[in-house]
Coordinates of C-alpha atoms in Angstrom, one line a residue:
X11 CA 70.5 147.6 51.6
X12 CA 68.6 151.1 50.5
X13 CA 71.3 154.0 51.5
X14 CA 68.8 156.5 51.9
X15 CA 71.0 159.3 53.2
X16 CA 73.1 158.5 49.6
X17 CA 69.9 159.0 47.9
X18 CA 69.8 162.4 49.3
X19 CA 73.1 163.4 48.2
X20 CA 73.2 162.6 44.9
X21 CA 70.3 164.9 44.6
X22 CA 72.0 167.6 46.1
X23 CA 74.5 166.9 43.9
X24 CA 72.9 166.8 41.0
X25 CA 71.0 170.4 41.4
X26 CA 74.6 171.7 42.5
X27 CA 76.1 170.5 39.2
X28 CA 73.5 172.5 37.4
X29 CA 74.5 175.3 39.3
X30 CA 70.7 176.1 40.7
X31 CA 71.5 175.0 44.6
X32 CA 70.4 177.7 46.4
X33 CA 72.0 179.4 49.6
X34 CA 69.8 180.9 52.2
X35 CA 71.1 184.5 52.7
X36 CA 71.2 184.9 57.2
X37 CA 69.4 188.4 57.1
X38 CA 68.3 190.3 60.8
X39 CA 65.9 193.4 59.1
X40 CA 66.8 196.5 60.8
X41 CA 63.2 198.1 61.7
X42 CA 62.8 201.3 61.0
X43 CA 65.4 201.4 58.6
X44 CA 64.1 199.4 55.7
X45 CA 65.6 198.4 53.5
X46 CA 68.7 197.7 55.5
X47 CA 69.8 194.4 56.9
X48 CA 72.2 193.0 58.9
X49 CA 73.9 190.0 57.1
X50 CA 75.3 187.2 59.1
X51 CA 78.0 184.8 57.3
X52 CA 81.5 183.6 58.3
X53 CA 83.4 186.8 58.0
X54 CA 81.1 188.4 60.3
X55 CA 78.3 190.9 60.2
X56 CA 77.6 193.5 58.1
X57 CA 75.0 196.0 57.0
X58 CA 73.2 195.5 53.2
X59 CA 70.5 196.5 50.8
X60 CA 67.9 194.2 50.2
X61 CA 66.6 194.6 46.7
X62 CA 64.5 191.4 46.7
X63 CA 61.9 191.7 49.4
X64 CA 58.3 190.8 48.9
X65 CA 57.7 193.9 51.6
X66 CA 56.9 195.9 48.9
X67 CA 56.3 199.0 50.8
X68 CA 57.6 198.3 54.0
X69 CA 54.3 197.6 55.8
X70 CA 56.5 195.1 58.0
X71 CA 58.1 198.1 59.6
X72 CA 55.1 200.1 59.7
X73 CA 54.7 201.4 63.5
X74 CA 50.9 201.0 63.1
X75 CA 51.6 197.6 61.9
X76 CA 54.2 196.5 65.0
X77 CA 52.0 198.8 67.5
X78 CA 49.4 197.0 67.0
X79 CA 50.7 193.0 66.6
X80 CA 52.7 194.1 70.3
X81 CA 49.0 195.4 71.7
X82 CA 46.9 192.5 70.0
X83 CA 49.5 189.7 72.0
X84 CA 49.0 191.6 75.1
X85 CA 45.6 191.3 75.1
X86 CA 45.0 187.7 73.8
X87 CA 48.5 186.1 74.0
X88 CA 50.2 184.6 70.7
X89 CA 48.3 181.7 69.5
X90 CA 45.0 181.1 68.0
X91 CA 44.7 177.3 70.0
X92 CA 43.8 175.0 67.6
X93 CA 41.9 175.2 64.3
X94 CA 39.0 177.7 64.0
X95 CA 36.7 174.8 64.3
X96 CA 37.5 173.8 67.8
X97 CA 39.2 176.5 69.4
X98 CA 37.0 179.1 67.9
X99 CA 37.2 182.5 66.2
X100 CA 39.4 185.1 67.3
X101 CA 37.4 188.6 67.1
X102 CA 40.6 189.4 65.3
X103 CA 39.9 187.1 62.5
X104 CA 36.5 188.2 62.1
X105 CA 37.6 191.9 61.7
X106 CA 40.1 191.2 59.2
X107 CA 37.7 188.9 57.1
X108 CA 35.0 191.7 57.1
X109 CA 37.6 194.5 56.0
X110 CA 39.5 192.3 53.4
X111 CA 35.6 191.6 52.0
X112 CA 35.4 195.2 52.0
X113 CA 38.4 196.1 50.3
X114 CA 37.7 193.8 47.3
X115 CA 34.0 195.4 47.1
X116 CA 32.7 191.4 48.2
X117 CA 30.1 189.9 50.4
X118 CA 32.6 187.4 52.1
X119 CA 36.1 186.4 53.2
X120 CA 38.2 184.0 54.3
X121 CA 41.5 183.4 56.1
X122 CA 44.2 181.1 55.6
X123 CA 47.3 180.8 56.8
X124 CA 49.4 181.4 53.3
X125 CA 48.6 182.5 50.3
X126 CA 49.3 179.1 48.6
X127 CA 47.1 177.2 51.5
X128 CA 44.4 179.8 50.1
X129 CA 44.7 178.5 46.4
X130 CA 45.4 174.6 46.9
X131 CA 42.6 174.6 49.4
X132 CA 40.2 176.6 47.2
X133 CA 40.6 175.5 43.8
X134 CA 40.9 172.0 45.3
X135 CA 37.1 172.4 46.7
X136 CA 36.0 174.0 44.0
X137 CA 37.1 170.9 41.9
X138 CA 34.7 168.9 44.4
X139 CA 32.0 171.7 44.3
X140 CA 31.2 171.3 41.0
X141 CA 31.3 167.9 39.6
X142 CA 32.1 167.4 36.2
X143 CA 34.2 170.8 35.7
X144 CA 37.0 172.0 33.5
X145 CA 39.8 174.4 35.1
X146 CA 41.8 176.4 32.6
X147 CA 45.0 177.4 33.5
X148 CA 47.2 180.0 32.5
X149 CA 50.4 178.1 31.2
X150 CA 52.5 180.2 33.8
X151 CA 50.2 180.4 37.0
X152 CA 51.6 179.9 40.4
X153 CA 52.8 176.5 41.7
X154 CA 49.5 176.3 44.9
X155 CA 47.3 176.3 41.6
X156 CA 48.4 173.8 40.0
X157 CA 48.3 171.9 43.4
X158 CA 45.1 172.6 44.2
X159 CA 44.2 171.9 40.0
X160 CA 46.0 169.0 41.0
X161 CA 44.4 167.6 43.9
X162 CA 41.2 168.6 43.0
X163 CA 41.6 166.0 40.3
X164 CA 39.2 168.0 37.8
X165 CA 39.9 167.9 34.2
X166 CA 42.2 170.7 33.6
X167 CA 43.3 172.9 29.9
X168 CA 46.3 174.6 29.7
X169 CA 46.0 177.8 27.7
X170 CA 49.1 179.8 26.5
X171 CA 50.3 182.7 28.8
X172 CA 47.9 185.8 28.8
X173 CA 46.7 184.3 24.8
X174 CA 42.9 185.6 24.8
X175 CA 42.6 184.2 21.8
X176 CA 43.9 180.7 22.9
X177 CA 41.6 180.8 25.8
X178 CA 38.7 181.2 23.7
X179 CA 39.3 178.4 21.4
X180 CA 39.6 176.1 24.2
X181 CA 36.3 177.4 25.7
X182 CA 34.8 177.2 22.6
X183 CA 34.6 173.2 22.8
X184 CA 33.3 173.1 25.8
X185 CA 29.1 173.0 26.6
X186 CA 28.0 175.7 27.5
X187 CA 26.4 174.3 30.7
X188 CA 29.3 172.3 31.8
X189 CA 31.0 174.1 34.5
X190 CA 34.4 175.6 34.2
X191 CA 36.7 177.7 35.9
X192 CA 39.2 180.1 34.5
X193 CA 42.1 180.4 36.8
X194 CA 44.7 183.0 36.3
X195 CA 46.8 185.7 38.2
X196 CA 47.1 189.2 37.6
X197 CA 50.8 190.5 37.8
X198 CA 53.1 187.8 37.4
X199 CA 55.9 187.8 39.4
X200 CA 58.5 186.5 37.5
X201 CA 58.3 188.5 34.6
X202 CA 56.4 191.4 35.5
X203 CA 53.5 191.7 32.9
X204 CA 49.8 191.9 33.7
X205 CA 46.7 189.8 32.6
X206 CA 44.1 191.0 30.3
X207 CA 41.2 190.6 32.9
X208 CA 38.8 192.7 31.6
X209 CA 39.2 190.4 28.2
X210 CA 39.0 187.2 30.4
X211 CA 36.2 188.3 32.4
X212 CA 34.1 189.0 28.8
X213 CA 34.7 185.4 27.9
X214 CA 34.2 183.9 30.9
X215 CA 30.4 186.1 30.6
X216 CA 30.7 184.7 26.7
X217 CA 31.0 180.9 27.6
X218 CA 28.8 181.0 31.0
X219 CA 32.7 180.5 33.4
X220 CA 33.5 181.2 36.4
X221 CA 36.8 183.2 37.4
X222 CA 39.2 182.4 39.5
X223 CA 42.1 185.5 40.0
X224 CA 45.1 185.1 41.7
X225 CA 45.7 188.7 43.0
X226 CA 48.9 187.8 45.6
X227 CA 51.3 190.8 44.0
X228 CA 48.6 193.3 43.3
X229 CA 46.8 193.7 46.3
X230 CA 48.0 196.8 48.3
X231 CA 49.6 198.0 45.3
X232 CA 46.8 198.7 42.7
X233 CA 43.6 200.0 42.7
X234 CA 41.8 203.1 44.8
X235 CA 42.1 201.3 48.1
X236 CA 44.8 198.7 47.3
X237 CA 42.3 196.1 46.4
X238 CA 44.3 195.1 43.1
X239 CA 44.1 194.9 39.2
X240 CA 40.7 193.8 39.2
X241 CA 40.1 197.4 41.1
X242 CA 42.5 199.3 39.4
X243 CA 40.5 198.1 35.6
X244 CA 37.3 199.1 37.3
X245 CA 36.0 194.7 36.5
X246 CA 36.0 193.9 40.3
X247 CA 32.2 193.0 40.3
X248 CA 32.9 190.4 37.5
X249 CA 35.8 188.5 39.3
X250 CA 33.8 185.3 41.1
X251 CA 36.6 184.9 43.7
X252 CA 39.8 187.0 44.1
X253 CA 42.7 184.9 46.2
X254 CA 45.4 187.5 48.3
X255 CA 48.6 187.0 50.6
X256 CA 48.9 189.2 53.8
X257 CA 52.5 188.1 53.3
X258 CA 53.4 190.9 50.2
X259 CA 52.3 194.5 50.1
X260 CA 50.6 194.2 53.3
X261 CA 53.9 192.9 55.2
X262 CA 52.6 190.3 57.6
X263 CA 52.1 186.8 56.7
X264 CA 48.2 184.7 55.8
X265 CA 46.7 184.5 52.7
X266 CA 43.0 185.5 51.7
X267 CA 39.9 184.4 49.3
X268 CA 37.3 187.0 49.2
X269 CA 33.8 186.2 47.0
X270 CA 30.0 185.5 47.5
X271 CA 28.8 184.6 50.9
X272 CA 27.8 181.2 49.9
X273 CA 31.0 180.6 48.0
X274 CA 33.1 181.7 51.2
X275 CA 30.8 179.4 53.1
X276 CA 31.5 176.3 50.8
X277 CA 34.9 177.0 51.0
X278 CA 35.1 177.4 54.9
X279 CA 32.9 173.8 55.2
X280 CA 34.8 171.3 53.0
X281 CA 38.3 172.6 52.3
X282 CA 41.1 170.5 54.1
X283 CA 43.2 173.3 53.7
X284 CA 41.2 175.3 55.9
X285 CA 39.4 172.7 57.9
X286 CA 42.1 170.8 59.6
X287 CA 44.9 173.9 60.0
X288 CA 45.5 175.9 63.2
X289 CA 44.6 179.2 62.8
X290 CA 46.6 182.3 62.4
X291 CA 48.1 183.8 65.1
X292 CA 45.6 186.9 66.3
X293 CA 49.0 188.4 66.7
X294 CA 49.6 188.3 63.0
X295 CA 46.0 189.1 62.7
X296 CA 45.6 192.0 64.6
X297 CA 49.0 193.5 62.7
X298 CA 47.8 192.5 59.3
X299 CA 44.2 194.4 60.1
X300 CA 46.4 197.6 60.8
X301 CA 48.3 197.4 57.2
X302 CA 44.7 196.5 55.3
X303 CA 43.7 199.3 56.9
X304 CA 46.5 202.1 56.7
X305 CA 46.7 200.7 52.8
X306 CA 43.1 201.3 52.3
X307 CA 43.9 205.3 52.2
X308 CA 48.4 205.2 51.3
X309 CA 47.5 206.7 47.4
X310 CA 51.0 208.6 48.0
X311 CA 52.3 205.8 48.7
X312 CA 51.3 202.9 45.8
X313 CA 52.2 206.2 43.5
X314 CA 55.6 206.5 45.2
X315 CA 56.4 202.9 44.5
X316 CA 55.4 202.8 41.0
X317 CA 57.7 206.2 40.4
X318 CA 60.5 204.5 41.8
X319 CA 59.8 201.0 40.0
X320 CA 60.0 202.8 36.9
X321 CA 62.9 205.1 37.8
X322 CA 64.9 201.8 38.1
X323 CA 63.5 200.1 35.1
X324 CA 64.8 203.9 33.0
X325 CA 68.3 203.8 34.4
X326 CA 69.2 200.3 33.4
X327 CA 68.1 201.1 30.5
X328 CA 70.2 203.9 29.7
X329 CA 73.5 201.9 31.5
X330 CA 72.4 198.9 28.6
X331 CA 71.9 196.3 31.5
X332 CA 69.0 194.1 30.2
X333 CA 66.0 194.8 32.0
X334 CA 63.5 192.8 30.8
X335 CA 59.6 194.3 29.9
X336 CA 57.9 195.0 32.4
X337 CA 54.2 197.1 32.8
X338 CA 54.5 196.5 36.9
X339 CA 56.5 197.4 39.7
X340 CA 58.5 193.9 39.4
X341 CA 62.1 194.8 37.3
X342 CA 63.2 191.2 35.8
X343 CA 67.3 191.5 34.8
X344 CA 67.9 188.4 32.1
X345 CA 71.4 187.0 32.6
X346 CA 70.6 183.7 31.0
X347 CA 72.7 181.0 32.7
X348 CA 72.3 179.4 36.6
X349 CA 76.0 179.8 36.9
X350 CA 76.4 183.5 35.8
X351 CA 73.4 184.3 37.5
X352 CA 74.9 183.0 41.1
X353 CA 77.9 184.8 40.4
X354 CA 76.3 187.9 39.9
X355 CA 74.1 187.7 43.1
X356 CA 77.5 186.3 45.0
X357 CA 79.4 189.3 43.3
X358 CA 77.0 191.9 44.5
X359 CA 76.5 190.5 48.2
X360 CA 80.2 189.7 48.7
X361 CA 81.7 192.9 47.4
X362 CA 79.1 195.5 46.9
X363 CA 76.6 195.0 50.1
X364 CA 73.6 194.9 47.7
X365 CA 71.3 191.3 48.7
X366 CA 69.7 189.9 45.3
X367 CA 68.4 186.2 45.2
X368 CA 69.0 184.6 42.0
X369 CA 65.6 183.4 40.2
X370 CA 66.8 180.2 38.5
X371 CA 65.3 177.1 37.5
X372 CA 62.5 176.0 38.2
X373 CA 61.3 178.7 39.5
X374 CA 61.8 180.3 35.6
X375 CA 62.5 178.2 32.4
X376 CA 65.7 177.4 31.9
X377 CA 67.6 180.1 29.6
X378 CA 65.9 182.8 31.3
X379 CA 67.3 182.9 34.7
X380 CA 67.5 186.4 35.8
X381 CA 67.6 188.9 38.9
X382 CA 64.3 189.9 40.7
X383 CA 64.6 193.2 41.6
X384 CA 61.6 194.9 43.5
X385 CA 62.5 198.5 44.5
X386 CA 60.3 200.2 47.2
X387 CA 59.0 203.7 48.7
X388 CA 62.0 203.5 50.8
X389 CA 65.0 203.2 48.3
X390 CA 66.6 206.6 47.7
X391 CA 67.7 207.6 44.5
X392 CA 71.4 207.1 46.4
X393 CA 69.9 203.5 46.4
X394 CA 69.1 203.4 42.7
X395 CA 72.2 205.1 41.6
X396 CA 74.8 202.7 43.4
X397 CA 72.7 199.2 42.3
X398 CA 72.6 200.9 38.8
X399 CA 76.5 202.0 38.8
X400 CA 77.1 198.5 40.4
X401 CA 75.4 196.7 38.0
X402 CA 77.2 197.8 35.1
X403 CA 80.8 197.1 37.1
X404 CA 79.4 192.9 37.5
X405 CA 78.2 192.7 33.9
X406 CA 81.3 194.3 32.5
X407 CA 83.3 192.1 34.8
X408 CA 81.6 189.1 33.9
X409 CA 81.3 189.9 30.1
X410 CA 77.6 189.6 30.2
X411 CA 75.3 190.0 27.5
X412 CA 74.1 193.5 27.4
X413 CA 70.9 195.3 26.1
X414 CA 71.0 196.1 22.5

């Protein structure tokens, strides 16, 4: 007889003994004063710094954000009833699509209800769209692309992470009339560095491609109305389709593709993804139509978060912890080992109040496991000083490697 609950456990046992099982942290957000918590274990409750949030600039907390998620539920109630399809189209969805077609300077949008639904669903249909296509991947995109590579069952090419050069040769053996897709992100969020898209976008032009860019941890953040990298680089007009998350910078949860009308249209008609899905909440809407919009005009603010990502980045620095390179507002710490990297994010929670998820494998290549720290607006230089200070207490406690 199959023990199938034995099965389980020897799994769990075997990501345990490579020290990479991971432990949800029980964290109640205090709103309005981000970025404390309230953390829940068995000694109690107590209040901590989060220094891993995907909130980027707090938008979750925004009271233009909550004011209007409260005032869209009182007016329609909380769920969407069905898929778009049969239950229809909120008026909130249609506002949102139009301004997140706006901010990315396109004719079209589209909603789903996460940003990896958005890229399994569309690069899956695009697969189907155009019969007979090569996808190139960057060698480090996201996990939902190579999903929806996956399941789209297209031939796909690897090309080495951000290699122009690489890219080219592999475009080079391609017709020129056969269709193919270049799929890449533009800040990675592991490591923090950016993608040459100005580069890509001249030979996607070169070898007649189409472009595919993964904006989930730029949009909000870059550009002259938060509309990303693309923006910021002044190539927006040359990206085909431009994938987002509502979940990030703009602090409410959906993800986004925004492109041609008839591409949007195609999408919207024959992705799964999309097709058979309830729709988002209108209460989640209605809030994430507030952040676009608020985000459209924060300047001050995306400045703010970039001074105080590289404030970080300079004190670690100067304290030797090993900050890794970094030309966005993500600040990578190397530590190198699963096991030392727990104990560092156990050490800092447990004794210091200071809530950092350990990045391990697979989520990064083994070797490089590290610390994902993503200061906001909100952290005070108070804030900087005592992670900083505390920091350098772990890694001299733990004899860690230092920076050179």
């Amino acid at each position: 007889m199959i023990n199938y609950n034995k099965t389980f456990e020897d799994a769990l046992r075997a990501v345990r003994s490579e020290g990479r099982y991971r432990v949800f942290a029980d964290l109640e957000r205090i709103c309005g004063k981000f970025p404390q918590a309230m953390y829940h274990d068995d000694k109690g409750i107590r209040e901590v710094t989060v220094w891993c949030s995907n909130d980027y600039l707090g938008m979750g907390q925004l009271p233009e954000v909550t004011d209007a998620m409260k005032a869209a539920v009182d007016k329609v109630g909380a769920g969407a009833g069905g898929t778009r399809n049969i239950a229809g189209t909120t008026h909130f969805h249609v506002q949102l699509e139009a301004e997140l077609a706006d901010l990315h300077d396109k004719e079209a949008a589209l909603l789903f209800t996460s940003g990896y639904v958005g890229n399994e669903a569309t690069l899956s249909s695009l697969a189907r769209l155009l019969p007979g296509c090569v996808i190139l991947s960057d060698e480090l995109n996201h996990a939902s692309m190579i999903a929806g590579i996956r399941e789209g069952r297209s031939a796909k090419l690897v090309w080495r992470h951000n290699d122009i050069e690489h890219l080219e040769t592999l475009l080079k053996e391609l017709p020129l009339d056969k269709p193919k897709v270049i799929a890449f992100e533009s800040v990675y969020s592991m490591d923090g560095d950016i993608a040459p898209v100005a580069a890509i976008c001249d030979l996607a032009e070169k070898y007649n491609a189409f472009t595919y860019l993964d904006e989930v941890h730029a949009v909000g953040l870059y550009g002259h109305k938060g509309g990303g990298i693309a923006q910021r680089d002044g190539v927006s007009d040359r990206i085909d389709v431009v994938e987002g998350t509502l979940g990030k910078a703009f602090g409410v949860m959906g993800g986004y593709i925004a492109g041609s009308a008839a591409l949007i249209d195609a999408v919207r008609s024959y992705a799964s993804g999309f097709i058979f899905t309830t729709a988002l909440s209108p209460v989640l809407v209605g809030g994430a139509l507030a952040s676009v919009q608020y985000l459209k005009q924060a300047h001050g603010l995306r400045a703010a978060h970039q001074e105080r990502a590289a404030k970080l980045k300079e004190m670690m620095r100067q304290q030797g912890i090993p900050v890794m390179p970094s030309v966005s507002h993500i600040v990578p710490v190397l530590v190198g080992d699963p096991v030392q990297c727990k104990r560092v994010s156990d050490l800092l929670l447990d004794v210091h109040d200071l809530y950092v998820q350990p990045i391990n494998y697979p989520t990064v290549p083994k070797g490089t496991e590290r610390l994902r720290l993503t200061p906001t607006p909100m952290h005070t230089d108070e804030h900087l000083q005592k992670l900083v200070s505390t920091l350098d207490e772990v890694w001299a406690s733990l004899k860690l490697k230092r920076a050179a």
